[in-house]
Coordinates of C-alpha atoms and ligand atoms in Angstrom, one line a residue:
X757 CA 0.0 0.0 0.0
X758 CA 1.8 3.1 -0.9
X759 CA -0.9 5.9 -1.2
X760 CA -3.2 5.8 1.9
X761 CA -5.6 8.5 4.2
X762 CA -5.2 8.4 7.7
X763 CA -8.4 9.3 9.8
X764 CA -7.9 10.7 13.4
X765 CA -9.6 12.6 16.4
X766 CA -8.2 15.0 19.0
X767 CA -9.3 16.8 22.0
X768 CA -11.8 14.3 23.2
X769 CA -13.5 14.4 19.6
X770 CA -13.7 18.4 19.0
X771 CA -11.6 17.9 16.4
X772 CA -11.4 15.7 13.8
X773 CA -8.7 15.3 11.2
X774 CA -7.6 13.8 8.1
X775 CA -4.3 13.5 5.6
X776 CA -2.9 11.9 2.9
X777 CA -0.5 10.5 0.6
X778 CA -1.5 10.5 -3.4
X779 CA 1.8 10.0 -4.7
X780 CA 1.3 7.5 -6.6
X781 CA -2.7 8.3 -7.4
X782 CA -1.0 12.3 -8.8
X783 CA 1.1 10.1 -11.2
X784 CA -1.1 7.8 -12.5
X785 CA -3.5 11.2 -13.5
X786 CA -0.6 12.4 -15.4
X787 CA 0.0 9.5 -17.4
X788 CA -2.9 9.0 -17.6
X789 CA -3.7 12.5 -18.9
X790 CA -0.4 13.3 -20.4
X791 CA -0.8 16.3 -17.6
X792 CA 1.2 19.5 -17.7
X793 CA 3.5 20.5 -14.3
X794 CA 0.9 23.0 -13.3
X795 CA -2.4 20.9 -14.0
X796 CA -0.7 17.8 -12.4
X797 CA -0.3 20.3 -9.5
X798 CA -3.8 21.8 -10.0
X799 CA -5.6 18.4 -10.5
X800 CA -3.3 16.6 -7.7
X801 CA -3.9 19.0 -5.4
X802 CA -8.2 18.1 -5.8
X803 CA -7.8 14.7 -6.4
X804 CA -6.5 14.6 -2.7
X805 CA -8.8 16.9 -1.5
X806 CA -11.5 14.3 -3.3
X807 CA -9.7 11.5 -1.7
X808 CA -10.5 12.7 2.2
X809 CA -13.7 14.4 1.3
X810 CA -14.8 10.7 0.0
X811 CA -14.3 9.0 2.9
X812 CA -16.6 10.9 4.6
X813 CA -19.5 9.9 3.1
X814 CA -21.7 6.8 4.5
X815 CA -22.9 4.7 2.0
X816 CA -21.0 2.3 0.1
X817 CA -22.7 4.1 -3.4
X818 CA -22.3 7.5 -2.7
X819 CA -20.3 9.5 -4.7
X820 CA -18.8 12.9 -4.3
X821 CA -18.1 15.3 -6.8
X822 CA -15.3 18.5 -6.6
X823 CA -15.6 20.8 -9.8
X824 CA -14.0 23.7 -10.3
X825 CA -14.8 25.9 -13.7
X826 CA -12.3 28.7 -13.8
X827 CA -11.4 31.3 -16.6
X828 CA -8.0 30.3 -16.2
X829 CA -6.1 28.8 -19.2
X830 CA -6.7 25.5 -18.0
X831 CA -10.8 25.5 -18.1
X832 CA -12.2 23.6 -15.6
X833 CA -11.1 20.2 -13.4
X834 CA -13.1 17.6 -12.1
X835 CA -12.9 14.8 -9.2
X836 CA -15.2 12.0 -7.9
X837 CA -14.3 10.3 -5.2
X838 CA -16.0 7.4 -3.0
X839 CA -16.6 6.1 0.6
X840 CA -13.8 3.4 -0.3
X841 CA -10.9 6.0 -1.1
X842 CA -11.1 5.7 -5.2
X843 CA -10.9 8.9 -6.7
X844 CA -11.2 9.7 -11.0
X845 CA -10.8 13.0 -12.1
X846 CA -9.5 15.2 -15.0
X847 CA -8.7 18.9 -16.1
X848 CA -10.5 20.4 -19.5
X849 CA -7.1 21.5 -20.6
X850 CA -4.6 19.4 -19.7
X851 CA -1.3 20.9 -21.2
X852 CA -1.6 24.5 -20.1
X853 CA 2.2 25.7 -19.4
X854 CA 2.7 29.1 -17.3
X855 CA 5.4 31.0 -15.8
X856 CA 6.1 30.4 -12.0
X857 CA 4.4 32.5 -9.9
X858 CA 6.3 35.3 -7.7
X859 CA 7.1 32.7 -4.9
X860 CA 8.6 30.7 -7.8
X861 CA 6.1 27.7 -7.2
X862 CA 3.3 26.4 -9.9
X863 CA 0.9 28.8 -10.8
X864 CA -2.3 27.1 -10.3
X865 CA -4.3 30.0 -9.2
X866 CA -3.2 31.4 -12.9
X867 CA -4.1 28.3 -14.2
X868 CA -7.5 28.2 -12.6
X869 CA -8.9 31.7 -12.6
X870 CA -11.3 33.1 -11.1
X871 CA -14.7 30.7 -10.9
X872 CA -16.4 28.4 -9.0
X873 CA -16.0 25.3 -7.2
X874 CA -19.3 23.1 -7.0
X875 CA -19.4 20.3 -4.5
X876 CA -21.9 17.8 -5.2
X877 CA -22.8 14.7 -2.7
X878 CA -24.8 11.9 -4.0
X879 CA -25.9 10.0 -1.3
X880 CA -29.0 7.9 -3.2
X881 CA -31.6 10.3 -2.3
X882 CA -33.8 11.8 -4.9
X883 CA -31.8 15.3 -4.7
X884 CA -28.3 15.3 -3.8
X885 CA -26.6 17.6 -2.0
X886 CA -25.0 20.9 -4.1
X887 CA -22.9 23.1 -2.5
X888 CA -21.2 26.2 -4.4
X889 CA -19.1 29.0 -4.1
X890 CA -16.7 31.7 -5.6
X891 CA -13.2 30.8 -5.9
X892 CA -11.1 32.8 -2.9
X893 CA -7.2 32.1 -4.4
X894 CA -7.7 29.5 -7.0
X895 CA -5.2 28.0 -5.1
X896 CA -7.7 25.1 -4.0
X897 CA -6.9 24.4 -0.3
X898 CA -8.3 28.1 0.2
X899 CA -11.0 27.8 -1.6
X900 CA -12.0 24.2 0.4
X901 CA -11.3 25.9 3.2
X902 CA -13.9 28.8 2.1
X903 CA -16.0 26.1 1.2
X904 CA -16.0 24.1 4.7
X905 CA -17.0 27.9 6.2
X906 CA -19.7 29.1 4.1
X907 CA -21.1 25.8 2.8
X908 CA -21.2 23.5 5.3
X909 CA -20.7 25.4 8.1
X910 CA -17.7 23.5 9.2
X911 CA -14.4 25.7 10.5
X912 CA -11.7 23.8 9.2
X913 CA -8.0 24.3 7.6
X914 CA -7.1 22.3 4.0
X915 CA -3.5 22.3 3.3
X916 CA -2.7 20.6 -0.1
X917 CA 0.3 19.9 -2.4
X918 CA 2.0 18.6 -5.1
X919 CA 6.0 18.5 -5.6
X920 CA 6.9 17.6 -9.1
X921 CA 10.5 16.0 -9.7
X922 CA 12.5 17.4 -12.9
X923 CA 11.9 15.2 -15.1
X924 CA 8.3 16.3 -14.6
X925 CA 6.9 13.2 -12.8
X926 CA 5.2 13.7 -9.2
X927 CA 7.7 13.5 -6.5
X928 CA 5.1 14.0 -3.4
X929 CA 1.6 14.4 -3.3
X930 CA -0.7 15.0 -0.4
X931 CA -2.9 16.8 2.1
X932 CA -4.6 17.4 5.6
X933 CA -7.7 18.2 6.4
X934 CA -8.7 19.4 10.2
X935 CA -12.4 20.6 10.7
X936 CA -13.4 21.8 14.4
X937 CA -16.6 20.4 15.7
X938 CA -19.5 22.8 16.6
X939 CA -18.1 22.6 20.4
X940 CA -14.5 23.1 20.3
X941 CA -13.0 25.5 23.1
X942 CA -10.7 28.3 22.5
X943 CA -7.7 26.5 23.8
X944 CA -8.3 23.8 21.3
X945 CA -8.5 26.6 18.2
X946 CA -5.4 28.2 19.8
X947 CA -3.4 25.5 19.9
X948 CA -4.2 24.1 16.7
X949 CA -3.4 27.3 15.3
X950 CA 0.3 27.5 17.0
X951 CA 0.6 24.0 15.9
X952 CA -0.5 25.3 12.1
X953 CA 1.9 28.5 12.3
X954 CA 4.9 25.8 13.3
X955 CA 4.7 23.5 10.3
X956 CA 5.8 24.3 6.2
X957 CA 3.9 22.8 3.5
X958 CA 2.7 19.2 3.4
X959 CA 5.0 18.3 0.5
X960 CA 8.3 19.6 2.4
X961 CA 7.2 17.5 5.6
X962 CA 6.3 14.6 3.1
X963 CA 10.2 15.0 1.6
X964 CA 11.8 15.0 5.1
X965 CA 10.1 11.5 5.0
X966 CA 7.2 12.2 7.2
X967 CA 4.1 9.8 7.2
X968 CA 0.6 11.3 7.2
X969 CA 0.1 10.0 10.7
X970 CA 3.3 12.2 11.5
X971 CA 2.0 15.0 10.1
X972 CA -1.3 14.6 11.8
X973 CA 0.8 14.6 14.4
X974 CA 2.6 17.5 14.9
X975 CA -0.6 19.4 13.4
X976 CA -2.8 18.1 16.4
X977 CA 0.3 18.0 19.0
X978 CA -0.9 18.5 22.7
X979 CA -4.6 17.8 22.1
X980 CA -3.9 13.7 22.2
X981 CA -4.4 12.7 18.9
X982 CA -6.3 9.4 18.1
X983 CA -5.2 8.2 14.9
X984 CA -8.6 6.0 13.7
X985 CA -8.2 4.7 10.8
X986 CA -6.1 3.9 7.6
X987 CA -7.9 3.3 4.4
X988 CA -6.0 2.6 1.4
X989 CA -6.3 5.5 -2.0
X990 CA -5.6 5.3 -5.2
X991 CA -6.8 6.2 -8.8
X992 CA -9.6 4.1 -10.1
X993 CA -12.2 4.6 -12.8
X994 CA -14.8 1.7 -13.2
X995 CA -15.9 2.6 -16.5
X996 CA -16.9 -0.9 -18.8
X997 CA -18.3 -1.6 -22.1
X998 CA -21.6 -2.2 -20.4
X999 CA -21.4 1.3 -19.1
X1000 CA -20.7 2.9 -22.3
X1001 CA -23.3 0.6 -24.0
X1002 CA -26.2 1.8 -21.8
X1003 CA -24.6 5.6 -22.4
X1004 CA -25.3 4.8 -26.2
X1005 CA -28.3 3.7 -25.9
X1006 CA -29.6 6.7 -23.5
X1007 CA -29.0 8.4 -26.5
X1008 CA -32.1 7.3 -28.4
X1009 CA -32.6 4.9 -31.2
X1010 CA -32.8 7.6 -34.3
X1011 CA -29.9 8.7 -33.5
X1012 CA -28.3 5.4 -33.2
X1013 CA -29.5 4.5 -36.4
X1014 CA -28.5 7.7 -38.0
X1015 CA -24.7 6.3 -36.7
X1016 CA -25.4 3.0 -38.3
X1017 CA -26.5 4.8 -41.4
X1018 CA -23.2 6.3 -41.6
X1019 CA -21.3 2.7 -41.6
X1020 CA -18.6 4.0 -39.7
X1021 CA -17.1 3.0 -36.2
X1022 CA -18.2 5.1 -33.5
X1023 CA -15.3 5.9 -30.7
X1024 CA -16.3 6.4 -27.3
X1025 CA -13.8 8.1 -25.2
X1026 CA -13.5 8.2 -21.3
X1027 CA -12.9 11.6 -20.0
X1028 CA -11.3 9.5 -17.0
X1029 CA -9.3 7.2 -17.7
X1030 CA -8.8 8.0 -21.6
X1031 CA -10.1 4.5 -22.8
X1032 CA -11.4 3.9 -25.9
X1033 CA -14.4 2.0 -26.7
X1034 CA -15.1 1.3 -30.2
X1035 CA -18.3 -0.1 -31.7
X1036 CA -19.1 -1.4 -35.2
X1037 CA -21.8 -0.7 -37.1
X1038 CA -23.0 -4.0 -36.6
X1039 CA -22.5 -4.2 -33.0
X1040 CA -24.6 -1.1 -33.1
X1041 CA -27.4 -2.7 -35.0
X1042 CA -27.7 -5.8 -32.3
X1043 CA -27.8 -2.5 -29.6
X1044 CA -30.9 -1.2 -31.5
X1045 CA -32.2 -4.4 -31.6
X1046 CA -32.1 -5.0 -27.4
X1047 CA -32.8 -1.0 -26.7
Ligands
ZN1215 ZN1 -12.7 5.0 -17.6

């Protein structure tokens, strides 16, 4: 298991706290997606976001959603994620290349723009849950953590990253999450926020060779830390022919006969994991038949 989240509690339960490692999860989205540095950055950064966010939810089908539609170069990005700690995602423009930004780091915000970030939670029930609001940085941890407040109500702090190595594969990936529960003292927010002011970025502490459950920590030091749970992450799309069949079918019969009309192979593309379904003309004919 290389990639994993790591789920803990301090302070008798008024905090609760999460953090990653997506090394290997980053990677695989930028093979996958032949991703730019900054993108890889951009997308990494909200696939591990995705990643804790998921793990959240209850039921074994629910499936969260992080969009973010920017003006930025690089479009828009998208994640799902699930209970079980599988995250998909992809970026509308994967190659975008800028400048570094003044700190010399990966100009996401630039990439990203100003926008939105839409949070979506399908938990089964006729509506799900949509939650939406302006970008703050385009940095994405900011804007989660803008989210968290405004949104859900939820104080929390989202610190993300992605270290890229220079032959432009991901070095580190990662993030923490902490949210404060509705009765959390003062000492508790003071200490957690001396314990924030005393650590660097998640990708330097990842570097020096820290695990998550380090991390988590020195971020929840003095306020005895439960560590509850490991669950395993990594990058998973379960798309199939029979999912892609039923897509084409959804479509409407006309239509699928105007493609058989045509005699030509129709190419389906996954946006997630850039597979390529191809059907036949007569394969579409026997679809007709069973719509
Ligand atoms: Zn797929």
């Amino acid at each position: 298991m290389s990639d994993y989240i790591v789920r803990a509690t301090a302070a008798d339960a008024q905090v609760r706290a999460f953090a990653c490692t997506t090394r290997d999860t980053v990677e695989t989205a930028r093979d996958i997606h032949h991703l730019s540095p900054v993108v890889t950055a951009a997308l990494g950064r909200l696939l591990s976001a995705g990643a804790m966010m998921g793990i959240t939810l209850k039921g074994e089908r629910d499936l969260l959603t992080l969009q973010i539609r920017g003006e930025g170069p690089v479009r828009g990005l998208l994640v799902t994620a699930d209970a079980g700690g599988q995250v998909k995602g992809y970026a509308n423009v994967p190659d975008v290349i800028l400048p570094a930004n003044a700190r010399g780091k990966l100009d996401v915000s630039g990439a990203v723009g100003p926008g939105i970030l839409c949070i979506t939670k399908d938990m089964g029930l006729k509506e799900p849950y949509v939650g939406q609001i302006a970008l703050q940085t385009g940095e994405i941890a900011e804007d989660l953590t803008y989210y968290f407040a405004v949104s859900e109500q939820i104080p929390s702090t989202v610190g993300l990253g992605v270290l890229m190595n220079r032959d432009n594969t991901v070095a580190q990936a990662g993030g923490f999450l902490i949210q404060l529960m509705p009765f959390a003292g003062d000492d508790v927010i003071t200490r957690l926020e001396e314990n924030l002011a005393g650590i660097s970025s998640v990708t330097q502490l990842l570097s020096e060779g820290r695990t998550p459950e380090q991390i988590l920590g020195q971020l929840l030091d003095g306020m005895n830390p439960e560590m509850n749970e490991i669950i395993p992450t990594g990058y998973y799309c379960n798309c199939s022919r029979q999912k892609v069949e039923k897509a084409l079918i959804s479509v409407g019969k006309k239509e699928l006969k105007d493609m058989i009309a045509e005699e030509k192979d129709v190419e389906l593309n996954c946006h997630f994991c850039n597979k390529n379904y191809v059907f036949k003309p007569e394969e579409l004919k026997i679809l007709v038949k069973n719509a």
